[in-house]
Short mmCIF file of C-alpha atoms in Angstrom, two decimals:
data_model
loop_
_atom_site.label_atom_id
_atom_site.label_comp_id
_atom_site.label_asym_id
_atom_site.label_seq_id
_atom_site.Cartn_x
_atom_site.Cartn_y
_atom_site.Cartn_z
CA MET A 1 -4.63 -96.03 13.54
CA ASN A 2 -4.55 -94.81 16.98
CA ARG A 3 -3.44 -91.23 17.50
CA ILE A 4 -1.37 -90.48 20.51
CA PHE A 5 -1.83 -87.12 22.14
CA LEU A 6 0.82 -85.75 24.46
CA ASN A 7 -1.83 -84.80 26.93
CA ASP A 8 -3.61 -88.07 26.87
CA PRO A 9 -3.46 -89.37 30.44
CA LYS A 10 -4.11 -92.88 29.32
CA LYS A 11 -1.01 -93.09 27.14
CA PRO A 12 2.55 -93.55 28.54
CA LYS A 13 5.03 -90.59 28.20
CA PRO A 14 8.24 -91.07 26.31
CA PHE A 15 11.59 -90.67 28.25
CA SER A 16 12.68 -87.50 26.37
CA PHE A 17 9.52 -85.75 27.37
CA VAL A 18 10.07 -86.51 31.06
CA LEU A 19 13.65 -85.24 30.83
CA ILE A 20 12.53 -81.94 29.33
CA VAL A 21 9.97 -81.42 32.08
CA ILE A 22 12.58 -82.12 34.76
CA LEU A 23 15.00 -79.62 33.22
CA LEU A 24 12.29 -76.97 33.09
CA VAL A 25 11.43 -77.51 36.77
CA VAL A 26 15.11 -77.32 37.77
CA LEU A 27 15.62 -74.07 35.82
CA LEU A 28 12.49 -72.55 37.34
CA ALA A 29 13.57 -73.53 40.86
CA GLY A 30 17.02 -72.05 40.27
CA GLN A 31 15.54 -68.73 39.16
CA ILE A 32 13.25 -68.67 42.18
CA PHE A 33 16.20 -69.42 44.50
CA LEU A 34 18.34 -66.72 42.85
CA ILE A 35 15.57 -64.12 43.11
CA SER A 36 15.00 -65.08 46.76
CA ARG A 37 18.71 -64.70 47.57
CA LEU A 38 18.86 -61.31 45.89
CA PHE A 39 15.75 -60.19 47.75
CA HIS A 40 17.06 -61.26 51.17
CA LYS A 41 20.45 -59.71 50.47
CA ARG A 42 18.82 -56.36 49.65
CA MET A 43 16.65 -56.56 52.77
CA ASP A 44 19.75 -57.21 54.87
CA GLU A 45 21.43 -54.19 53.27
CA LEU A 46 18.42 -52.05 54.07
CA LYS A 47 18.45 -53.25 57.67
CA VAL A 48 22.11 -52.37 58.01
CA GLU A 49 21.45 -48.94 56.53
CA ASP A 50 18.58 -48.44 58.98
CA VAL A 51 20.74 -49.45 61.93
CA GLU A 52 23.58 -47.22 60.82
CA GLU A 53 21.20 -44.30 60.35
CA THR A 54 19.57 -44.89 63.73
CA THR A 55 22.95 -45.21 65.41
CA ALA A 56 24.08 -41.98 63.80
CA GLN A 57 20.94 -40.24 64.98
CA LEU A 58 21.42 -41.54 68.50
CA SER A 59 25.02 -40.45 68.44
CA ILE A 60 24.05 -36.96 67.38
CA SER A 61 21.31 -36.72 69.99
CA ALA A 62 23.75 -37.82 72.69
CA THR A 63 26.29 -35.14 71.90
CA GLU A 64 24.40 -32.38 70.14
CA PRO A 65 20.79 -32.22 71.28
CA PRO A 66 18.80 -29.22 70.17
CA PRO A 67 18.95 -26.29 72.60
CA ARG A 68 16.68 -27.05 75.53
CA GLN A 69 13.69 -24.78 75.70
CA ALA A 70 13.98 -22.50 78.70
CA LEU A 71 11.17 -23.38 81.08
CA SER A 72 11.55 -19.96 82.67
CA VAL A 73 10.32 -18.28 79.47
CA LYS A 74 6.95 -19.36 78.22
CA GLN A 75 6.32 -16.68 75.59
CA GLU A 76 7.69 -17.56 72.17
CA SER A 77 8.03 -13.87 71.32
CA MET A 78 10.32 -13.35 74.34
CA GLN A 79 12.38 -16.38 73.34
CA GLU A 80 12.99 -14.73 70.00
CA ILE A 81 14.01 -11.46 71.67
CA LEU A 82 16.42 -13.30 73.96
CA ASN A 83 17.92 -15.21 71.03
CA GLU A 84 18.44 -11.96 69.18
CA GLN A 85 20.12 -10.30 72.17
CA PHE A 86 22.17 -13.19 73.59
CA GLY A 87 22.27 -15.75 70.79
CA GLU A 88 20.57 -19.13 71.02
CA LEU A 89 21.32 -21.38 73.94
CA PRO A 90 24.35 -23.52 73.06
CA ARG A 91 24.14 -27.13 71.98
CA VAL A 92 25.76 -29.70 74.21
CA GLN A 93 29.11 -30.38 72.53
CA ALA A 94 30.12 -33.40 74.57
CA LYS A 95 28.61 -35.03 77.61
CA SER A 96 31.27 -36.51 79.88
CA THR A 97 28.70 -37.99 82.27
CA GLU A 98 25.12 -37.51 83.41
CA TYR A 99 24.99 -35.07 86.29
CA LYS A 100 24.01 -36.30 89.72
CA SER A 101 22.62 -34.10 92.46
CA LEU A 102 24.58 -34.01 95.72
CA SER A 103 21.31 -34.41 97.63
CA PRO A 104 20.95 -34.31 100.53
CA VAL A 105 23.50 -31.58 101.29
CA LYS A 106 24.13 -30.65 104.91
CA GLY A 107 26.90 -28.13 104.55
CA ILE A 108 28.95 -25.46 106.23
CA TYR A 109 30.68 -22.44 104.71
CA LEU A 110 34.48 -22.39 105.04
CA GLY A 111 35.41 -19.41 102.86
CA ARG A 112 39.03 -19.90 101.79
CA ALA A 113 39.11 -23.33 103.44
CA LYS A 114 39.61 -21.78 106.87
CA ASN A 115 39.53 -24.13 109.86
CA LEU A 116 39.71 -27.07 107.43
CA ASP A 117 41.19 -29.46 110.00
CA GLU A 118 38.43 -28.71 112.51
CA ALA A 119 35.78 -29.00 109.80
CA LEU A 120 37.08 -32.40 108.66
CA ALA A 121 37.06 -33.60 112.26
CA LEU A 122 33.45 -32.42 112.58
CA ALA A 123 32.43 -34.19 109.37
CA SER A 124 34.08 -37.43 110.54
CA TRP A 125 31.30 -38.09 113.08
CA SER A 126 28.46 -35.66 112.31
CA GLU A 127 25.78 -35.29 109.66
CA VAL A 128 27.83 -32.56 107.90
CA ASN A 129 28.74 -33.86 104.44
CA ALA A 130 29.69 -30.80 102.34
CA PHE A 131 31.92 -27.72 102.54
CA VAL A 132 31.34 -24.51 100.57
CA ILE A 133 34.72 -23.07 99.56
CA ASP A 134 35.33 -19.76 97.79
CA VAL A 135 37.01 -20.00 94.40
CA LYS A 136 36.00 -16.53 93.21
CA GLU A 137 35.23 -13.64 95.53
CA SER A 138 34.51 -10.06 94.50
CA TRP A 139 38.20 -9.21 94.99
CA GLY A 140 39.58 -12.07 92.87
CA LEU A 141 40.22 -15.80 92.56
CA THR A 142 41.53 -17.76 95.51
CA TYR A 143 43.57 -20.26 93.47
CA ASP A 144 46.09 -20.17 90.64
CA SER A 145 43.94 -19.79 87.53
CA GLN A 146 44.93 -20.21 83.90
CA VAL A 147 41.78 -18.51 82.55
CA PRO A 148 43.10 -15.81 80.14
CA LEU A 149 40.80 -13.00 81.32
CA ALA A 150 41.59 -13.77 84.97
CA GLN A 151 45.30 -13.46 84.19
CA GLU A 152 44.72 -10.30 82.15
CA ILE A 153 43.08 -8.45 85.05
CA GLY A 154 45.34 -9.94 87.73
CA ALA A 155 42.52 -11.79 89.49
CA SER A 156 44.43 -14.97 90.25
CA THR A 157 45.97 -14.96 93.76
CA GLY A 158 47.20 -18.53 94.00
CA GLU A 159 46.41 -18.45 97.73
CA LEU A 160 44.84 -21.91 97.82
CA ASP A 161 46.15 -25.26 96.63
CA LEU A 162 42.64 -26.10 95.54
CA GLU A 163 43.41 -29.57 94.21
CA ALA A 164 45.06 -30.59 97.49
CA ILE A 165 42.06 -29.29 99.47
CA ILE A 166 39.64 -31.19 97.26
CA GLU A 167 41.72 -34.35 97.62
CA ARG A 168 41.65 -34.11 101.43
CA CYS A 169 37.91 -33.54 101.48
CA HIS A 170 37.17 -36.41 99.12
CA ALA A 171 39.37 -38.75 101.14
CA ALA A 172 37.16 -37.91 104.14
CA GLY A 173 33.96 -38.44 102.15
CA VAL A 174 33.13 -34.72 102.07
CA ARG A 175 31.78 -33.00 98.95
CA VAL A 176 33.29 -29.70 97.81
CA ILE A 177 30.95 -26.95 96.60
CA ALA A 178 32.78 -24.18 94.74
CA ARG A 179 31.30 -20.74 95.45
CA ILE A 180 31.67 -18.23 92.61
CA VAL A 181 30.73 -14.60 93.23
CA CYS A 182 29.31 -13.48 89.91
CA PHE A 183 28.49 -9.90 89.05
CA LYS A 184 29.95 -8.18 92.10
CA ASP A 185 33.51 -7.81 90.82
CA GLU A 186 36.02 -5.27 92.16
CA LEU A 187 38.82 -5.94 89.65
CA MET A 188 36.90 -5.97 86.39
CA PRO A 189 35.98 -2.24 86.51
CA GLN A 190 39.66 -1.33 86.87
CA LYS A 191 40.88 -3.42 83.93
CA ARG A 192 37.87 -4.04 81.70
CA PRO A 193 35.23 -1.36 82.27
CA ASP A 194 33.68 -2.38 78.96
CA LEU A 195 32.36 -5.48 80.72
CA CYS A 196 30.76 -3.48 83.54
CA LEU A 197 27.70 -1.35 84.19
CA ILE A 198 28.23 2.17 82.83
CA ASP A 199 26.05 5.24 82.34
CA THR A 200 25.08 6.86 79.05
CA ASP A 201 28.29 8.93 79.17
CA GLY A 202 30.38 5.78 79.34
CA GLN A 203 31.34 6.29 82.99
CA LEU A 204 31.40 3.45 85.51
CA LEU A 205 28.39 3.31 87.80
CA THR A 206 28.88 2.91 91.53
CA PHE A 207 26.17 1.81 93.92
CA PRO A 208 25.97 3.25 97.47
CA LEU A 209 24.07 0.24 98.84
CA GLU A 210 26.82 -2.01 97.48
CA GLY A 211 29.66 -0.21 99.25
CA ASN A 212 30.02 2.29 96.38
CA GLN A 213 31.35 -0.51 94.18
CA SER A 214 30.78 -1.14 90.50
CA PHE A 215 29.23 -4.30 89.08
CA ALA A 216 29.95 -6.40 86.02
CA ASN A 217 27.22 -6.25 83.40
CA PRO A 218 24.75 -9.17 83.67
CA TYR A 219 23.60 -8.44 80.10
CA ASP A 220 27.11 -9.07 78.68
CA THR A 221 27.60 -12.64 77.41
CA ARG A 222 31.39 -12.15 77.42
CA TYR A 223 31.27 -11.94 81.20
CA TRP A 224 29.02 -15.00 81.30
CA ALA A 225 31.73 -16.89 79.43
CA TYR A 226 34.34 -15.70 81.95
CA LEU A 227 32.34 -17.12 84.86
CA VAL A 228 31.77 -20.40 83.04
CA ASP A 229 35.48 -20.65 82.20
CA ILE A 230 36.31 -20.36 85.91
CA ALA A 231 33.68 -22.95 86.76
CA THR A 232 35.00 -25.34 84.11
CA GLU A 233 38.54 -24.95 85.41
CA VAL A 234 37.65 -25.84 89.01
CA VAL A 235 35.40 -28.70 87.86
CA ASN A 236 38.45 -30.16 86.14
CA MET A 237 40.24 -29.85 89.49
CA GLY A 238 37.57 -32.03 91.07
CA VAL A 239 34.90 -29.87 92.73
CA ASP A 240 31.51 -31.52 93.10
CA GLU A 241 29.19 -28.55 92.52
CA ILE A 242 29.26 -24.98 91.21
CA GLN A 243 27.38 -22.49 93.36
CA PHE A 244 26.81 -19.00 91.93
CA ASP A 245 26.46 -16.16 94.42
CA TYR A 246 25.67 -12.49 93.70
CA VAL A 247 23.89 -13.77 90.62
CA ARG A 248 21.95 -10.51 90.41
CA PHE A 249 21.98 -6.84 89.58
CA PRO A 250 23.12 -4.37 92.27
CA THR A 251 20.67 -3.18 94.90
CA GLY A 252 19.60 0.45 94.98
CA ALA A 253 20.12 3.28 92.54
CA PRO A 254 23.57 4.18 91.18
CA ASP A 255 25.43 7.28 92.32
CA SER A 256 25.07 9.08 89.02
CA ASP A 257 22.79 11.65 87.47
CA LYS A 258 22.99 9.77 84.20
CA PRO A 259 20.88 6.64 83.59
CA PRO A 260 22.55 3.23 83.17
CA ILE A 261 23.20 2.36 79.57
CA TYR A 262 21.39 -0.96 80.05
CA LYS A 263 18.11 0.88 80.64
CA LYS A 264 17.39 0.77 76.91
CA VAL A 265 17.92 -3.00 76.83
CA GLU A 266 15.84 -3.40 79.98
CA GLU A 267 12.83 -1.93 78.20
CA THR A 268 12.53 -5.13 76.14
CA ILE A 269 14.50 -7.57 78.32
CA PRO A 270 13.78 -7.10 82.05
CA LYS A 271 16.62 -7.94 84.44
CA GLU A 272 15.16 -11.27 85.48
CA TYR A 273 15.41 -12.58 81.90
CA ALA A 274 19.12 -11.77 81.76
CA ILE A 275 19.81 -13.58 85.05
CA ASN A 276 17.73 -16.60 84.07
CA ARG A 277 19.38 -16.76 80.67
CA PHE A 278 22.84 -16.71 82.25
CA LEU A 279 21.86 -19.60 84.55
CA GLU A 280 20.51 -21.56 81.60
CA PHE A 281 23.72 -20.94 79.66
CA ALA A 282 25.82 -22.03 82.66
CA ARG A 283 23.61 -25.06 83.26
CA ILE A 284 24.20 -26.33 79.72
CA LYS A 285 27.97 -25.74 79.80
CA ILE A 286 28.55 -27.12 83.32
CA GLN A 287 25.68 -29.31 84.43
CA GLU A 288 24.84 -30.95 81.11
CA GLU A 289 28.28 -31.10 79.49
CA LEU A 290 30.49 -31.68 82.55
CA GLY A 291 28.01 -33.56 84.73
CA VAL A 292 28.41 -31.25 87.75
CA PRO A 293 25.37 -29.68 89.47
CA VAL A 294 24.79 -25.93 89.25
CA THR A 295 23.11 -24.03 92.10
CA ALA A 296 22.41 -20.37 92.81
CA ASP A 297 22.17 -18.22 95.96
CA LEU A 298 19.23 -15.83 96.26
CA PHE A 299 18.09 -13.13 98.65
CA SER A 300 15.31 -14.59 100.80
CA ILE A 301 13.26 -11.41 100.38
CA VAL A 302 12.51 -12.44 96.78
CA MET A 303 10.43 -15.32 98.17
CA THR A 304 8.18 -12.73 99.80
CA SER A 305 8.37 -9.70 97.51
CA GLU A 306 8.14 -10.04 93.75
CA VAL A 307 8.86 -6.32 93.39
CA ASP A 308 12.18 -6.60 95.22
CA GLY A 309 13.05 -9.66 93.19
CA LYS A 310 12.51 -7.97 89.86
CA LEU A 311 14.61 -4.97 90.88
CA ILE A 312 17.69 -7.18 91.21
CA GLY A 313 16.77 -9.73 88.56
CA GLN A 314 15.83 -12.58 90.90
CA ASN A 315 12.25 -13.54 90.11
CA TRP A 316 11.37 -16.35 92.51
CA SER A 317 8.56 -17.61 90.28
CA THR A 318 10.82 -18.27 87.29
CA ILE A 319 14.44 -18.56 88.42
CA GLY A 320 13.83 -22.09 89.71
CA LEU A 321 12.62 -23.10 86.24
CA THR A 322 16.03 -22.63 84.64
CA ALA A 323 16.74 -26.37 85.12
CA ILE A 324 19.66 -25.81 87.48
CA ASP A 325 19.90 -28.33 90.30
CA ALA A 326 19.05 -26.20 93.34
CA ILE A 327 18.07 -22.74 94.54
CA CYS A 328 19.64 -21.58 97.81
CA PRO A 329 17.69 -18.73 99.44
CA MET A 330 19.54 -17.02 102.30
CA ILE A 331 16.98 -17.25 105.10
CA TYR A 332 18.72 -15.34 107.88
CA PRO A 333 16.23 -14.11 110.50
CA SER A 334 18.48 -11.11 111.23
CA HIS A 335 18.20 -9.90 107.62
CA TYR A 336 14.45 -9.33 107.67
CA ALA A 337 13.30 -5.82 108.56
CA ASN A 338 12.58 -5.32 112.24
CA SER A 339 10.48 -2.64 113.94
CA SER A 340 13.43 -0.61 115.21
CA LEU A 341 14.66 2.61 113.63
CA GLY A 342 18.24 1.37 113.64
CA SER A 343 20.15 -1.26 111.66
CA GLN A 344 17.87 -3.42 109.50
CA GLY A 345 14.88 -1.55 110.94
CA ASN A 346 11.94 -0.01 109.14
CA GLY A 347 9.95 1.03 112.21
CA VAL A 348 7.31 -1.60 111.48
CA GLY A 349 8.64 -5.13 111.01
CA SER A 350 8.05 -7.82 108.38
CA TYR A 351 5.19 -9.95 107.15
CA ILE A 352 6.61 -13.40 106.42
CA GLY A 353 4.38 -16.29 105.40
CA HIS A 354 1.28 -16.33 107.61
CA ASN A 355 2.67 -14.15 110.38
CA PHE A 356 3.98 -10.70 111.28
CA PHE A 357 7.35 -10.32 112.99
CA ASP A 358 8.53 -7.13 114.67
CA LYS A 359 11.77 -8.77 115.92
CA PRO A 360 12.52 -11.54 113.41
CA ASP A 361 15.95 -12.40 114.83
CA LEU A 362 14.34 -13.53 118.08
CA GLU A 363 12.17 -16.17 116.36
CA PRO A 364 14.46 -18.39 114.23
CA TYR A 365 12.11 -21.38 113.93
CA GLU A 366 9.03 -19.35 112.99
CA VAL A 367 10.87 -17.12 110.51
CA VAL A 368 12.36 -20.04 108.58
CA GLN A 369 9.09 -21.94 108.58
CA ASN A 370 7.11 -18.95 107.31
CA ALA A 371 9.74 -18.04 104.72
CA MET A 372 9.33 -21.50 103.19
CA ILE A 373 5.56 -20.97 103.14
CA ASP A 374 6.10 -17.77 101.16
CA GLY A 375 8.09 -19.68 98.56
CA GLU A 376 5.79 -22.65 98.12
CA LYS A 377 3.46 -21.29 95.47
CA ALA A 378 6.34 -20.98 93.02
CA SER A 379 8.52 -23.87 94.18
CA PHE A 380 5.67 -26.39 93.84
CA GLN A 381 5.61 -25.77 90.08
CA LYS A 382 6.46 -28.76 87.92
CA GLY A 383 10.14 -28.64 86.98
CA TYR A 384 11.14 -26.20 89.73
CA ALA A 385 14.60 -26.67 91.22
CA LYS A 386 14.92 -28.20 94.67
CA LEU A 387 15.39 -25.82 97.61
CA ARG A 388 18.46 -25.81 99.83
CA PRO A 389 18.35 -22.75 102.12
CA TRP A 390 21.25 -20.97 103.78
CA LEU A 391 20.67 -20.67 107.53
CA GLN A 392 22.05 -18.26 110.12
CA ALA A 393 24.93 -19.53 112.29
CA PHE A 394 26.11 -16.13 113.52
CA THR A 395 25.04 -13.47 116.00
CA ALA A 396 23.78 -10.24 114.42
CA ASN A 397 25.19 -7.94 117.10
CA TRP A 398 25.04 -4.95 114.76
CA LEU A 399 21.28 -4.79 115.28
CA VAL A 400 19.70 -2.59 117.93
CA PRO A 401 19.95 -4.20 121.41
CA GLY A 402 16.74 -6.08 122.14
CA TYR A 403 16.28 -6.92 118.47
CA TYR A 404 18.88 -9.68 118.29
CA MET A 405 20.07 -12.58 120.39
CA GLU A 406 23.07 -14.87 120.64
CA TYR A 407 22.90 -17.66 118.06
CA GLY A 408 24.24 -20.87 119.57
CA PRO A 409 23.44 -24.58 119.08
CA TRP A 410 19.74 -24.25 120.02
CA GLU A 411 19.02 -21.31 117.67
CA ILE A 412 20.82 -23.00 114.78
CA ARG A 413 19.07 -26.32 115.34
CA GLN A 414 15.69 -24.60 115.51
CA GLN A 415 16.17 -23.35 111.97
CA ILE A 416 17.19 -26.80 110.70
CA GLN A 417 14.19 -28.35 112.42
CA ALA A 418 11.89 -25.75 110.85
CA LEU A 419 13.08 -26.92 107.42
CA TYR A 420 12.53 -30.56 108.30
CA ASP A 421 9.07 -29.83 109.66
CA ALA A 422 8.25 -27.99 106.44
CA GLY A 423 9.30 -31.04 104.39
CA TYR A 424 12.79 -30.02 103.27
CA SER A 425 15.98 -31.97 103.93
CA GLU A 426 18.93 -29.80 102.81
CA TRP A 427 20.68 -26.78 104.33
CA ILE A 428 23.95 -24.86 104.51
CA LEU A 429 25.12 -22.84 107.52
CA TRP A 430 26.81 -19.45 107.16
CA ASN A 431 29.32 -18.09 109.62
CA ALA A 432 31.91 -15.54 108.47
CA GLU A 433 34.36 -16.82 111.10
CA TYR A 434 33.93 -20.42 109.88
CA SER A 435 33.20 -21.69 113.40
CA TYR A 436 30.22 -23.95 114.13
CA PRO A 437 29.13 -25.35 117.52
CA GLU A 438 29.24 -29.15 117.56
CA ASP A 439 26.14 -29.39 119.72
CA CYS A 440 23.88 -28.23 116.88
CA PHE A 441 24.61 -31.30 114.73
CA LEU A 442 23.32 -34.86 114.74
CA THR A 443 25.63 -37.85 114.50
CA GLN A 444 25.92 -39.64 111.17
CA ALA A 445 23.61 -42.42 112.40
CA GLU A 446 21.06 -39.93 113.68
CA GLY A 447 21.31 -37.98 110.45
CA GLN A 448 20.69 -41.14 108.40
CA LEU A 449 17.59 -41.90 110.46
CA GLN A 450 16.41 -38.32 109.96
CA GLU A 451 16.86 -38.67 106.18
CA GLU A 452 14.80 -41.87 106.11
CA GLN A 453 12.01 -40.20 108.08
CA GLN A 454 12.15 -37.19 105.77
CA ALA A 455 11.91 -39.43 102.70
CA GLN A 456 8.79 -41.14 104.06
CA GLU A 457 7.20 -37.83 105.01
CA SER A 458 8.02 -36.40 101.58
CA ILE A 459 6.13 -39.25 99.91
CA VAL A 460 3.11 -38.59 102.12
CA ARG A 461 3.26 -34.83 101.45
CA ALA A 462 3.61 -35.39 97.70
CA SER A 463 0.56 -37.65 97.76
CA GLU A 464 -1.41 -35.09 99.75
CA ARG A 465 -0.43 -32.29 97.38
CA ALA A 466 -1.37 -34.41 94.36
CA SER A 467 -4.75 -35.17 95.94
CA GLU A 468 -5.31 -31.50 96.71
CA ALA A 469 -4.39 -30.50 93.16
CA GLU A 470 -6.69 -33.19 91.76
CA ALA A 471 -9.56 -32.06 93.98
CA GLU A 472 -9.00 -28.44 93.02
CA ALA A 473 -8.95 -29.33 89.32
CA ALA A 474 -12.13 -31.38 89.72
CA ALA A 475 -13.86 -28.53 91.54
CA THR A 476 -12.82 -26.11 88.81
CA GLU A 477 -14.19 -28.45 86.14
CA GLU A 478 -17.42 -28.94 88.10
CA SER A 479 -17.94 -25.19 88.43
CA ARG A 480 -17.31 -24.79 84.71
CA ARG A 481 -19.84 -27.46 83.76
CA PHE A 482 -22.46 -26.47 86.32
CA PRO A 483 -22.15 -22.78 87.10
CA ILE A 484 -24.04 -21.50 90.10
CA ALA A 485 -27.41 -20.22 88.99
CA THR A 486 -28.30 -16.65 89.83
CA ALA A 487 -31.80 -15.53 90.70
CA PRO A 488 -33.55 -13.58 87.94
CA PRO A 489 -33.88 -9.87 88.62
CA LYS A 490 -37.10 -8.86 90.36
CA THR A 491 -39.63 -6.99 88.28
CA GLU A 492 -42.15 -4.50 89.52
CA PRO A 493 -45.79 -5.77 89.46
#
């Protein structure tokens, strides 16, 4: 009898056996398919979760980035002191748009929009493309403000229809820069002395070199908020840039035998840190949140004298590292000390850049050029704000005769050319009567050609500076690796 084994390959398989095998294969395939579907479904869910989480993170980073580290403060210990005194820098709550610099600005100062018709006519054919208009002076606001503190102290004059002025300028292709006088405030001491500089007896301080006026307290964050509220209001009206002036402590000693109450704070937080911190606060609230550039006016002397800068809180080496868009030093030749014993005289003169000047007002080109040289060491730092100097478009007839001259088209243009020759392309002219000679300006076509030439020269200068920095770094490394050998000391035989 032959035995049949199920695994005998030589014997045929019965039909029932084949059916069972097929059923087993089908069941196994079904389980594999089901497991595969469940696996891919879970992977898809995980991908969705990842995308949602990433999107949420991006959304948070776009609206609430962590406070930006202040470049102007490199010591972590000082950062902690500043945070304790002023609070941490605010997070960006909402970013309406990325800010864009107005570069290149070629502007004129118009105060309370004086001579607006003449200025618009000038801008229609010339290189002038921006007007600086006062929105806050030391005596009050020039427009009708709804800021609560401004209304409380009666600062709002309603003199200007600011929105109408902005509309006219924009229609003509002119940018509007809103000038805000910061800590020199004549109304605040009368209504809110608690926001001003006082002595240890609680009495308001007055400063002889500031016209015997009082100043708001640059250490007080409540006053910072007031300035930012004004800036925010005029940004919403359409201004293109916020320019802070008098962003400093008062010059000279107060007329009081009692010390300022801020002296105790100043022992741990020097004045320059308060000013820089205010600019960083304003930059976040205006430049980063509202997308409007922030700039600041500085005394030109701080480019030359670090001591003078620290006395008023304008440290040239660090104030440009606050991440604001531009620094605007006021380089007026008439404002440097001359060798007379009269107005603006010290009996000696001034060292500026590489040269000595006994009558600075008589040498507009050389003074501007050398002032920029003084500022280069700091302004060439990585991350430093661009420079847009104020230039003199007035005659300083209060100086001693022989120490000043008439400033007309040639003298004004010499200053502008000095900036161009030094590699800078932006400027603003100051004249308290808001009148500017047409002959000192290029046409729009000539100005465009000048900008193109400046751009090419800037590339060359940047390359040269990079090469110089690289060579200097290489030389430093070489001297470190191979120090110069010194001869051994001689010994007696």
